[in-house]
Short mmCIF file of C-alpha atoms in Angstrom, two decimals:
data_model
loop_
_atom_site.label_atom_id
_atom_site.label_comp_id
_atom_site.label_asym_id
_atom_site.label_seq_id
_atom_site.Cartn_x
_atom_site.Cartn_y
_atom_site.Cartn_z
CA MET A 1 -24.52 -2.95 3.38
CA SER A 2 -22.01 -5.10 1.49
CA ASP A 3 -18.90 -6.81 2.87
CA LEU A 4 -17.56 -6.67 -0.67
CA SER A 5 -15.05 -3.88 -1.16
CA LEU A 6 -16.11 -0.91 -3.25
CA TRP A 7 -13.24 -1.74 -5.59
CA HIS A 8 -14.42 -5.30 -6.19
CA ALA A 9 -18.00 -4.10 -6.66
CA THR A 10 -16.94 -1.56 -9.30
CA ALA A 11 -14.12 -3.50 -10.97
CA ASN A 12 -13.62 -3.41 -14.71
CA GLU A 13 -14.66 -6.50 -16.63
CA HIS A 14 -11.90 -9.07 -16.30
CA PRO A 15 -11.33 -12.74 -17.14
CA LYS A 16 -11.53 -15.60 -14.69
CA ARG A 17 -8.10 -17.12 -15.00
CA PRO A 18 -7.49 -20.88 -14.84
CA SER A 19 -5.81 -22.71 -11.99
CA LEU A 20 -2.55 -24.56 -12.47
CA GLU A 21 -2.95 -28.12 -13.71
CA GLY A 22 0.06 -30.33 -14.36
CA GLU A 23 3.72 -29.41 -14.72
CA GLU A 24 4.96 -26.09 -16.14
CA THR A 25 8.40 -24.62 -16.80
CA CYS A 26 9.50 -20.98 -16.91
CA ASP A 27 12.39 -18.67 -16.12
CA VAL A 28 10.86 -17.03 -13.03
CA VAL A 29 8.03 -18.29 -10.85
CA ILE A 30 6.27 -15.54 -8.91
CA ILE A 31 4.10 -16.15 -5.88
CA GLY A 32 1.48 -13.45 -5.37
CA GLY A 33 -0.83 -11.80 -7.90
CA GLY A 34 -0.84 -8.30 -6.41
CA PHE A 35 0.95 -5.08 -7.34
CA THR A 36 4.46 -6.32 -6.56
CA GLY A 37 4.34 -9.75 -8.16
CA LEU A 38 2.60 -8.47 -11.27
CA SER A 39 5.12 -5.63 -11.58
CA VAL A 40 7.98 -8.14 -11.45
CA ALA A 41 6.31 -10.20 -14.17
CA TYR A 42 5.44 -7.11 -16.24
CA HIS A 43 8.99 -5.81 -16.31
CA LEU A 44 10.55 -9.23 -16.93
CA GLN A 45 8.18 -10.08 -19.76
CA GLN A 46 9.21 -6.93 -21.60
CA ARG A 47 12.70 -8.43 -21.64
CA ASN A 48 11.35 -11.76 -22.93
CA VAL A 49 11.92 -13.47 -19.59
CA LYS A 50 9.20 -16.10 -19.21
CA THR A 51 7.23 -15.72 -15.97
CA ILE A 52 4.44 -17.63 -14.28
CA VAL A 53 2.43 -15.98 -11.50
CA LEU A 54 0.71 -18.17 -8.90
CA GLU A 55 -2.14 -16.51 -7.01
CA THR A 56 -3.96 -18.26 -4.15
CA HIS A 57 -7.25 -16.51 -4.85
CA SER A 58 -7.73 -14.06 -7.73
CA VAL A 59 -5.67 -11.16 -9.04
CA GLY A 60 -5.81 -8.30 -6.54
CA TRP A 61 -7.59 -10.35 -3.87
CA GLY A 62 -5.27 -9.15 -1.08
CA ALA A 63 -4.07 -5.67 -0.17
CA SER A 64 -3.82 -4.62 -3.82
CA GLY A 65 -7.61 -4.77 -4.09
CA ARG A 66 -8.45 -3.64 -0.55
CA ASN A 67 -6.37 -0.51 0.09
CA GLY A 68 -7.60 3.07 0.07
CA GLY A 69 -6.24 3.81 -3.38
CA GLU A 70 -3.87 6.53 -2.18
CA VAL A 71 -0.61 6.66 -4.15
CA LEU A 72 1.60 8.65 -1.78
CA ILE A 73 5.15 9.90 -1.88
CA GLY A 74 7.22 9.44 1.25
CA TYR A 75 7.06 6.86 4.01
CA VAL A 76 5.26 6.35 7.30
CA GLU A 77 7.90 8.34 9.15
CA PRO A 78 8.83 11.89 8.09
CA MET A 79 11.89 12.24 5.87
CA SER A 80 13.59 14.31 8.58
CA ALA A 81 13.29 11.35 10.96
CA LEU A 82 14.58 8.94 8.30
CA ALA A 83 17.56 11.22 7.66
CA LYS A 84 18.47 11.07 11.35
CA LYS A 85 18.07 7.31 11.39
CA TYR A 86 19.86 6.38 8.18
CA GLY A 87 21.90 9.44 7.23
CA ARG A 88 21.26 12.26 4.79
CA GLU A 89 22.41 10.52 1.61
CA THR A 90 20.46 7.33 2.26
CA ALA A 91 17.35 9.36 3.07
CA ARG A 92 17.86 11.32 -0.14
CA GLN A 93 17.89 8.07 -2.13
CA MET A 94 14.77 6.88 -0.32
CA PHE A 95 12.93 10.10 -1.04
CA GLN A 96 13.82 9.96 -4.72
CA MET A 97 12.50 6.39 -4.88
CA SER A 98 9.20 7.51 -3.38
CA MET A 99 8.96 10.19 -6.07
CA ASP A 100 9.91 7.78 -8.83
CA CYS A 101 7.26 5.27 -7.83
CA VAL A 102 4.35 7.60 -8.59
CA ASP A 103 5.90 8.57 -11.92
CA LEU A 104 6.32 4.89 -12.80
CA ILE A 105 2.68 4.08 -12.06
CA GLU A 106 1.52 7.06 -14.10
CA ASN A 107 3.71 5.98 -17.02
CA ILE A 108 2.43 2.38 -16.93
CA ILE A 109 -1.18 3.55 -16.78
CA GLU A 110 -0.62 5.74 -19.83
CA LYS A 111 1.39 3.17 -21.79
CA GLU A 112 -1.00 0.29 -21.15
CA ASP A 113 -4.16 2.44 -21.25
CA ILE A 114 -5.34 1.18 -17.86
CA LYS A 115 -8.74 2.57 -16.87
CA CYS A 116 -8.34 3.12 -13.14
CA ASP A 117 -9.43 6.71 -12.37
CA PHE A 118 -5.90 7.97 -11.75
CA PHE A 119 -5.90 11.58 -10.51
CA ARG A 120 -2.64 13.23 -9.52
CA ASN A 121 -3.91 16.06 -7.34
CA GLY A 122 -1.60 15.54 -4.38
CA ASN A 123 -1.93 14.47 -0.76
CA MET A 124 -3.10 16.38 2.30
CA LEU A 125 -1.61 15.42 5.67
CA THR A 126 -3.93 16.96 8.24
CA ALA A 127 -2.85 18.05 11.73
CA TYR A 128 -4.83 16.37 14.51
CA LYS A 129 -3.43 18.71 17.18
CA PRO A 130 -1.98 22.24 17.01
CA SER A 131 1.43 20.87 18.00
CA HIS A 132 1.27 18.50 15.02
CA LEU A 133 1.03 21.46 12.65
CA ASP A 134 4.27 22.82 14.13
CA GLY A 135 5.90 19.51 13.23
CA LEU A 136 4.48 19.63 9.72
CA LYS A 137 5.95 23.11 9.23
CA LYS A 138 9.38 21.82 10.26
CA GLU A 139 9.02 18.95 7.81
CA GLN A 140 8.04 21.36 5.04
CA GLN A 141 11.23 23.33 5.66
CA PHE A 142 13.33 20.15 5.74
CA LEU A 143 11.95 18.93 2.41
CA TYR A 144 12.74 22.25 0.77
CA ASP A 145 16.20 22.64 2.29
CA GLU A 146 17.31 19.06 1.61
CA TYR A 147 15.53 18.14 -1.63
CA ASN A 148 14.31 21.46 -3.04
CA PHE A 149 10.86 19.90 -2.82
CA GLU A 150 8.16 22.52 -2.48
CA THR A 151 5.04 21.81 -0.44
CA LYS A 152 2.57 24.10 1.25
CA ILE A 153 1.09 24.57 4.69
CA ILE A 154 -2.59 25.34 5.22
CA GLU A 155 -3.38 27.13 8.47
CA LYS A 156 -6.48 26.17 10.45
CA GLU A 157 -8.39 29.27 9.43
CA ASP A 158 -7.80 28.42 5.75
CA MET A 159 -8.78 24.75 5.88
CA HIS A 160 -12.05 25.58 4.12
CA THR A 161 -9.99 25.99 0.94
CA GLU A 162 -9.28 22.25 1.11
CA MET A 163 -12.10 20.57 3.03
CA GLU A 164 -15.37 21.28 4.80
CA SER A 165 -14.32 20.35 8.31
CA THR A 166 -13.21 21.99 11.55
CA TYR A 167 -11.73 18.75 12.89
CA TYR A 168 -8.12 19.55 12.03
CA HIS A 169 -5.69 22.32 12.88
CA GLY A 170 -4.10 22.74 9.48
CA ALA A 171 -2.46 20.61 6.83
CA HIS A 172 0.71 19.90 4.87
CA ILE A 173 0.12 19.39 1.14
CA ASP A 174 2.25 17.91 -1.61
CA ASP A 175 1.12 18.10 -5.22
CA LYS A 176 2.85 14.92 -6.46
CA SER A 177 0.79 12.17 -4.81
CA ALA A 178 -2.28 10.63 -6.44
CA ILE A 179 -5.40 8.53 -6.05
CA PHE A 180 -6.70 5.68 -8.20
CA HIS A 181 -9.00 2.65 -8.29
CA PRO A 182 -6.48 0.15 -6.94
CA LEU A 183 -8.10 -3.05 -8.12
CA ASN A 184 -8.62 -1.75 -11.65
CA TYR A 185 -4.93 -0.77 -11.76
CA CYS A 186 -4.03 -4.27 -10.59
CA LEU A 187 -6.29 -5.91 -13.15
CA GLY A 188 -4.84 -3.71 -15.88
CA LEU A 189 -1.32 -4.67 -14.83
CA ALA A 190 -2.31 -8.34 -15.02
CA ASP A 191 -3.68 -7.85 -18.53
CA ALA A 192 -0.39 -6.22 -19.52
CA VAL A 193 1.60 -9.16 -18.11
CA GLU A 194 -0.38 -11.51 -20.32
CA LYS A 195 -0.11 -9.19 -23.31
CA TYR A 196 3.67 -9.49 -23.12
CA GLY A 197 3.54 -13.28 -22.81
CA GLY A 198 3.34 -13.98 -19.08
CA THR A 199 1.04 -16.57 -17.51
CA ILE A 200 -1.16 -16.04 -14.45
CA TYR A 201 -2.84 -18.89 -12.58
CA GLU A 202 -5.55 -18.08 -10.06
CA ASN A 203 -6.83 -20.33 -7.27
CA SER A 204 -3.36 -21.86 -7.28
CA GLU A 205 -1.88 -21.67 -3.80
CA ALA A 206 1.83 -22.40 -3.56
CA LEU A 207 2.08 -25.17 -0.98
CA LYS A 208 5.72 -26.22 -1.10
CA ILE A 209 9.04 -24.96 -2.43
CA GLU A 210 11.82 -27.38 -3.36
CA HIS A 211 15.36 -26.69 -4.53
CA PRO A 212 16.51 -29.75 -6.53
CA SER A 213 19.73 -27.97 -7.51
CA LYS A 214 21.47 -24.60 -7.17
CA ASP A 215 19.92 -23.26 -10.37
CA GLU A 216 16.50 -24.85 -10.11
CA VAL A 217 13.44 -24.34 -7.96
CA VAL A 218 10.12 -26.16 -8.00
CA VAL A 219 6.90 -24.73 -6.57
CA LYS A 220 4.09 -27.20 -5.95
CA THR A 221 0.36 -26.52 -5.76
CA SER A 222 -2.47 -28.95 -5.07
CA ASN A 223 -2.83 -29.83 -8.75
CA GLY A 224 0.49 -29.02 -10.35
CA SER A 225 4.01 -27.66 -10.17
CA VAL A 226 6.21 -25.01 -11.74
CA LYS A 227 9.91 -25.53 -12.41
CA ALA A 228 11.97 -22.34 -12.78
CA LYS A 229 15.44 -20.83 -12.52
CA HIS A 230 14.36 -18.06 -10.13
CA ILE A 231 11.64 -17.55 -7.53
CA GLY A 232 10.06 -14.52 -5.89
CA ILE A 233 7.57 -14.34 -3.02
CA PHE A 234 5.41 -11.21 -2.99
CA VAL A 235 2.44 -11.69 -0.68
CA ASN A 236 3.27 -8.96 1.86
CA ALA A 237 0.99 -9.16 4.93
CA TYR A 238 -0.72 -12.31 3.60
CA THR A 239 2.41 -14.39 4.07
CA THR A 240 2.09 -18.03 5.18
CA ASP A 241 4.41 -20.76 6.44
CA LEU A 242 5.54 -21.33 2.85
CA HIS A 243 8.71 -19.41 3.73
CA LYS A 244 9.13 -19.13 7.48
CA LEU A 245 11.89 -16.49 7.49
CA ILE A 246 9.83 -14.09 5.37
CA LYS A 247 6.78 -14.72 7.52
CA ARG A 248 8.74 -13.93 10.69
CA ALA A 249 10.10 -10.68 9.25
CA ILE A 250 6.72 -9.04 8.68
CA VAL A 251 3.90 -8.03 11.01
CA PRO A 252 0.36 -7.96 9.55
CA VAL A 253 -1.83 -5.15 10.87
CA GLU A 254 -5.50 -4.93 9.99
CA SER A 255 -7.03 -1.83 8.46
CA ILE A 256 -10.74 -1.29 7.89
CA VAL A 257 -12.45 0.83 5.25
CA LEU A 258 -15.97 2.00 4.50
CA ALA A 259 -17.52 3.69 1.50
CA THR A 260 -20.68 5.76 1.52
CA GLU A 261 -23.47 5.88 -0.99
CA THR A 262 -22.92 8.08 -4.03
CA LEU A 263 -22.97 11.69 -2.84
CA PRO A 264 -24.18 14.82 -4.64
CA GLU A 265 -21.37 16.34 -6.68
CA GLU A 266 -21.89 19.73 -5.04
CA LEU A 267 -21.34 18.16 -1.61
CA CYS A 268 -18.21 16.37 -2.79
CA LYS A 269 -16.72 19.61 -4.03
CA ARG A 270 -17.21 21.05 -0.55
CA LEU A 271 -15.95 18.03 1.37
CA MET A 272 -12.70 17.60 -0.59
CA VAL A 273 -12.26 20.79 -2.58
CA ASN A 274 -9.27 19.66 -4.65
CA ASN A 275 -9.98 15.92 -4.82
CA ARG A 276 -6.77 14.94 -3.03
CA ALA A 277 -5.69 11.91 -1.12
CA ALA A 278 -5.75 12.63 2.62
CA CYS A 279 -4.67 11.19 5.95
CA ASP A 280 -4.06 12.64 9.39
CA THR A 281 -1.28 12.80 11.94
CA LYS A 282 -2.79 10.51 14.59
CA ASN A 283 -0.90 7.32 15.40
CA LEU A 284 -4.19 5.49 14.88
CA LEU A 285 -4.85 7.55 11.82
CA TYR A 286 -7.77 8.14 9.50
CA TYR A 287 -7.24 8.15 5.74
CA TYR A 288 -9.85 9.27 3.27
CA ARG A 289 -10.59 10.37 -0.29
CA LEU A 290 -13.43 10.57 -2.77
CA SER A 291 -13.98 7.82 -5.30
CA ALA A 292 -14.53 8.59 -8.98
CA ASP A 293 -18.24 7.89 -8.52
CA ASN A 294 -18.51 10.44 -5.68
CA ARG A 295 -18.40 8.25 -2.58
CA MET A 296 -16.43 9.04 0.55
CA VAL A 297 -13.90 6.27 1.12
CA PHE A 298 -12.81 6.42 4.77
CA GLY A 299 -10.36 4.08 6.51
CA GLY A 300 -8.79 3.50 9.88
CA SER A 301 -7.34 0.99 12.31
CA GLY A 302 -8.82 -2.49 12.53
CA ARG A 303 -8.05 -5.73 14.38
CA THR A 304 -11.32 -7.62 14.35
CA THR A 305 -11.60 -10.91 16.22
CA SER A 306 -15.30 -11.63 15.70
CA LYS A 307 -18.31 -10.44 13.72
CA ARG A 308 -19.50 -8.51 16.77
CA ASP A 309 -16.09 -6.88 17.16
CA ALA A 310 -16.04 -6.04 13.44
CA ALA A 311 -19.48 -4.42 13.64
CA ARG A 312 -18.35 -2.27 16.58
CA LEU A 313 -15.20 -1.16 14.77
CA PHE A 314 -17.12 -0.12 11.67
CA ILE A 315 -19.67 1.76 13.78
CA ASN A 316 -16.80 3.63 15.44
CA LEU A 317 -15.18 4.27 12.06
CA GLN A 318 -18.42 5.78 10.76
CA LYS A 319 -18.59 7.98 13.86
CA GLY A 320 -15.04 9.07 13.13
CA MET A 321 -16.00 9.95 9.57
CA ILE A 322 -18.88 12.07 10.88
CA ASP A 323 -16.55 13.76 13.37
CA VAL A 324 -14.35 14.78 10.46
CA PHE A 325 -17.21 15.49 8.06
CA PRO A 326 -20.43 16.44 9.94
CA ALA A 327 -22.17 16.87 6.58
CA LEU A 328 -22.07 13.08 6.21
CA LYS A 329 -24.14 12.35 9.34
CA ASP A 330 -27.05 11.10 7.24
CA ALA A 331 -25.00 9.49 4.49
CA LYS A 332 -25.65 5.78 4.09
CA VAL A 333 -22.66 3.43 4.29
CA GLU A 334 -22.92 0.95 1.43
CA TYR A 335 -19.60 -0.90 1.64
CA THR A 336 -17.39 -2.07 4.49
CA TRP A 337 -14.28 -4.20 4.17
CA SER A 338 -10.96 -4.93 5.80
CA GLY A 339 -7.46 -5.96 4.81
CA LYS A 340 -3.96 -6.50 6.12
CA VAL A 341 -1.14 -3.97 6.04
CA GLY A 342 2.42 -5.29 6.27
CA PHE A 343 4.98 -3.68 8.61
CA THR A 344 8.65 -4.41 9.05
CA ILE A 345 10.40 -3.69 12.33
CA GLU A 346 11.91 -0.55 10.74
CA LYS A 347 8.56 0.58 9.27
CA ILE A 348 10.11 0.83 5.80
CA PRO A 349 9.77 -1.61 2.88
CA TYR A 350 12.31 -4.39 2.48
CA ILE A 351 13.64 -5.82 -0.78
CA GLY A 352 16.34 -8.38 -1.46
CA GLN A 353 17.39 -11.92 -2.23
CA LEU A 354 17.89 -14.58 0.44
CA ASP A 355 20.67 -17.16 0.58
CA ASP A 356 18.29 -19.77 -0.84
CA GLY A 357 17.80 -17.59 -3.92
CA THR A 358 14.33 -16.29 -3.04
CA HIS A 359 13.63 -12.72 -4.12
CA PHE A 360 11.26 -10.69 -1.93
CA ALA A 361 9.71 -7.28 -1.40
CA PHE A 362 7.30 -6.48 1.42
CA GLY A 363 6.48 -4.29 4.40
CA TYR A 364 5.00 -1.22 2.71
CA ALA A 365 3.35 0.02 5.91
CA GLY A 366 0.37 1.53 4.13
CA HIS A 367 2.39 2.95 1.22
CA GLY A 368 2.22 -0.12 -0.99
CA ALA A 369 -0.12 1.40 -3.56
CA ALA A 370 2.79 3.63 -4.51
CA MET A 371 5.98 1.76 -3.68
CA SER A 372 5.15 -1.82 -4.73
CA THR A 373 5.25 -1.26 -8.50
CA LEU A 374 8.71 0.30 -8.27
CA LEU A 375 10.05 -2.44 -6.01
CA GLY A 376 8.68 -4.99 -8.46
CA LYS A 377 10.65 -3.30 -11.23
CA ILE A 378 13.78 -3.32 -9.07
CA VAL A 379 13.35 -7.04 -8.31
CA ALA A 380 13.10 -7.67 -12.05
CA SER A 381 16.39 -5.78 -12.52
CA ASN A 382 17.98 -7.81 -9.74
CA ILE A 383 16.93 -11.07 -11.40
CA LEU A 384 18.57 -9.80 -14.61
CA ASN A 385 21.68 -8.87 -12.59
CA GLU A 386 21.17 -5.23 -13.49
CA GLY A 387 20.06 -3.94 -10.08
CA ASP A 388 21.66 -1.22 -7.99
CA LYS A 389 23.66 -2.89 -5.26
CA ASN A 390 23.33 0.25 -3.11
CA ASN A 391 19.55 0.16 -2.84
CA PRO A 392 18.79 1.75 0.57
CA LEU A 393 15.88 -0.68 1.11
CA ASP A 394 17.91 -3.83 0.44
CA ARG A 395 17.69 -6.26 3.36
CA SER A 396 19.10 -9.42 1.78
CA ASN A 397 20.51 -10.27 5.21
CA LEU A 398 16.91 -10.57 6.43
CA LYS A 399 16.47 -11.36 10.12
CA PRO A 400 13.30 -12.52 11.89
CA ILE A 401 11.58 -10.10 14.24
CA PRO A 402 12.29 -11.13 17.86
CA PHE A 403 9.33 -12.78 19.61
CA HIS A 404 7.39 -12.66 16.34
CA SER A 405 4.81 -15.17 17.57
CA HIS A 406 3.75 -12.71 20.29
CA ASN A 407 3.20 -9.79 17.92
CA ALA A 408 -0.60 -10.11 17.94
CA LYS A 409 -0.67 -9.46 21.69
CA GLY A 410 1.90 -6.73 21.30
CA LEU A 411 -0.17 -4.99 18.64
CA GLY A 412 -3.16 -4.84 20.96
CA ILE A 413 -1.06 -3.22 23.65
CA MET A 414 0.56 -0.83 21.16
CA LYS A 415 -2.80 0.28 19.76
CA TYR A 416 -4.04 1.05 23.28
CA TYR A 417 -0.81 2.99 23.89
CA PHE A 418 -1.21 4.93 20.62
CA LYS A 419 -4.82 5.73 21.46
CA ILE A 420 -3.69 7.30 24.74
CA LYS A 421 -0.81 9.06 22.99
CA ASP A 422 -3.15 10.56 20.39
CA TYR A 423 -5.35 11.83 23.21
CA ILE A 424 -2.59 13.55 25.15
CA SER A 425 -0.31 14.70 22.30
#
């Protein structure tokens, strides 16, 4: 069994990029070589705005190369709940953004000829309890009434038309979501940045940010520095003390993923009939899909504190996979890995520019594979002073989460609470 992610093990051939040495100058310095930062650079470079990307490790090392590869419309909370929270018009804007983000990714993949196994066959949200299916039916009606967005409900007795499992009590399906090889998309985006003239430095951790003047920022690494007019920080759940306000506005939550050995094609066609993305309605949810090379990729909640704890969590995750798919009881697990998911206190992504000039976007709450590319494009527009000032996700007046330093303990308590809630719901 490998601790390397399936995505890293099956990545397209890609260059090893140099680390920053000496002093460099550009228009925009970008911290973070994942989906968001690379999208900012990609869209700026097409406008001949010179960008330099600083990545602590390698392109896609963080969540962009560790996620489940599910490119989903919507948000963690149902749109009906978001409409109650923020109002109908704001929710409408948010929903349209979630639709636009999948279209944008598809367009970039086609334009730049990125080989990343992109399949737009939709997403299946499966009902863990009968009462959950009732909620999914109400959401289906809301989406149609408010946005004329058609989805479909699968009753329990018809679940065989979508998956070989009796674990769930039905499902809600949209046809607009997608799956892809996330790291290969990220690597392709990086290649495109360089094609249009951008520079990416790997193994170049940003250690200090200085503001010599109002229109100048300097980012220092261990072996060099970058002087620029603008700066953006896009590291999501992998934030550090580099910018304390951003760090205190995001909560990292661990997710763990496994991938099986390559499965017979006939079995795959039974397990996931229509090759969709999928996740369920539990608070401590499962998410799963097939890879292009016919492996089951199955993820769930993490929070490992030791190797022994990690081993136990992956054993439990495999048991969960077998509960959902009994046909996989003898399937060998070949890859296990983990990564951090970023949450804001509102459980929606945040984007904006702070008083010190720093641009940011983070807090995708498991929907970053879809939303991050679009938010990167919006940040690029903001830097060019062409952005929409009424963006419903703008949180330029960013505030730290109260008692942020105690969030690790709080997460443990919340996960226990959610486990009980899933049991009794």
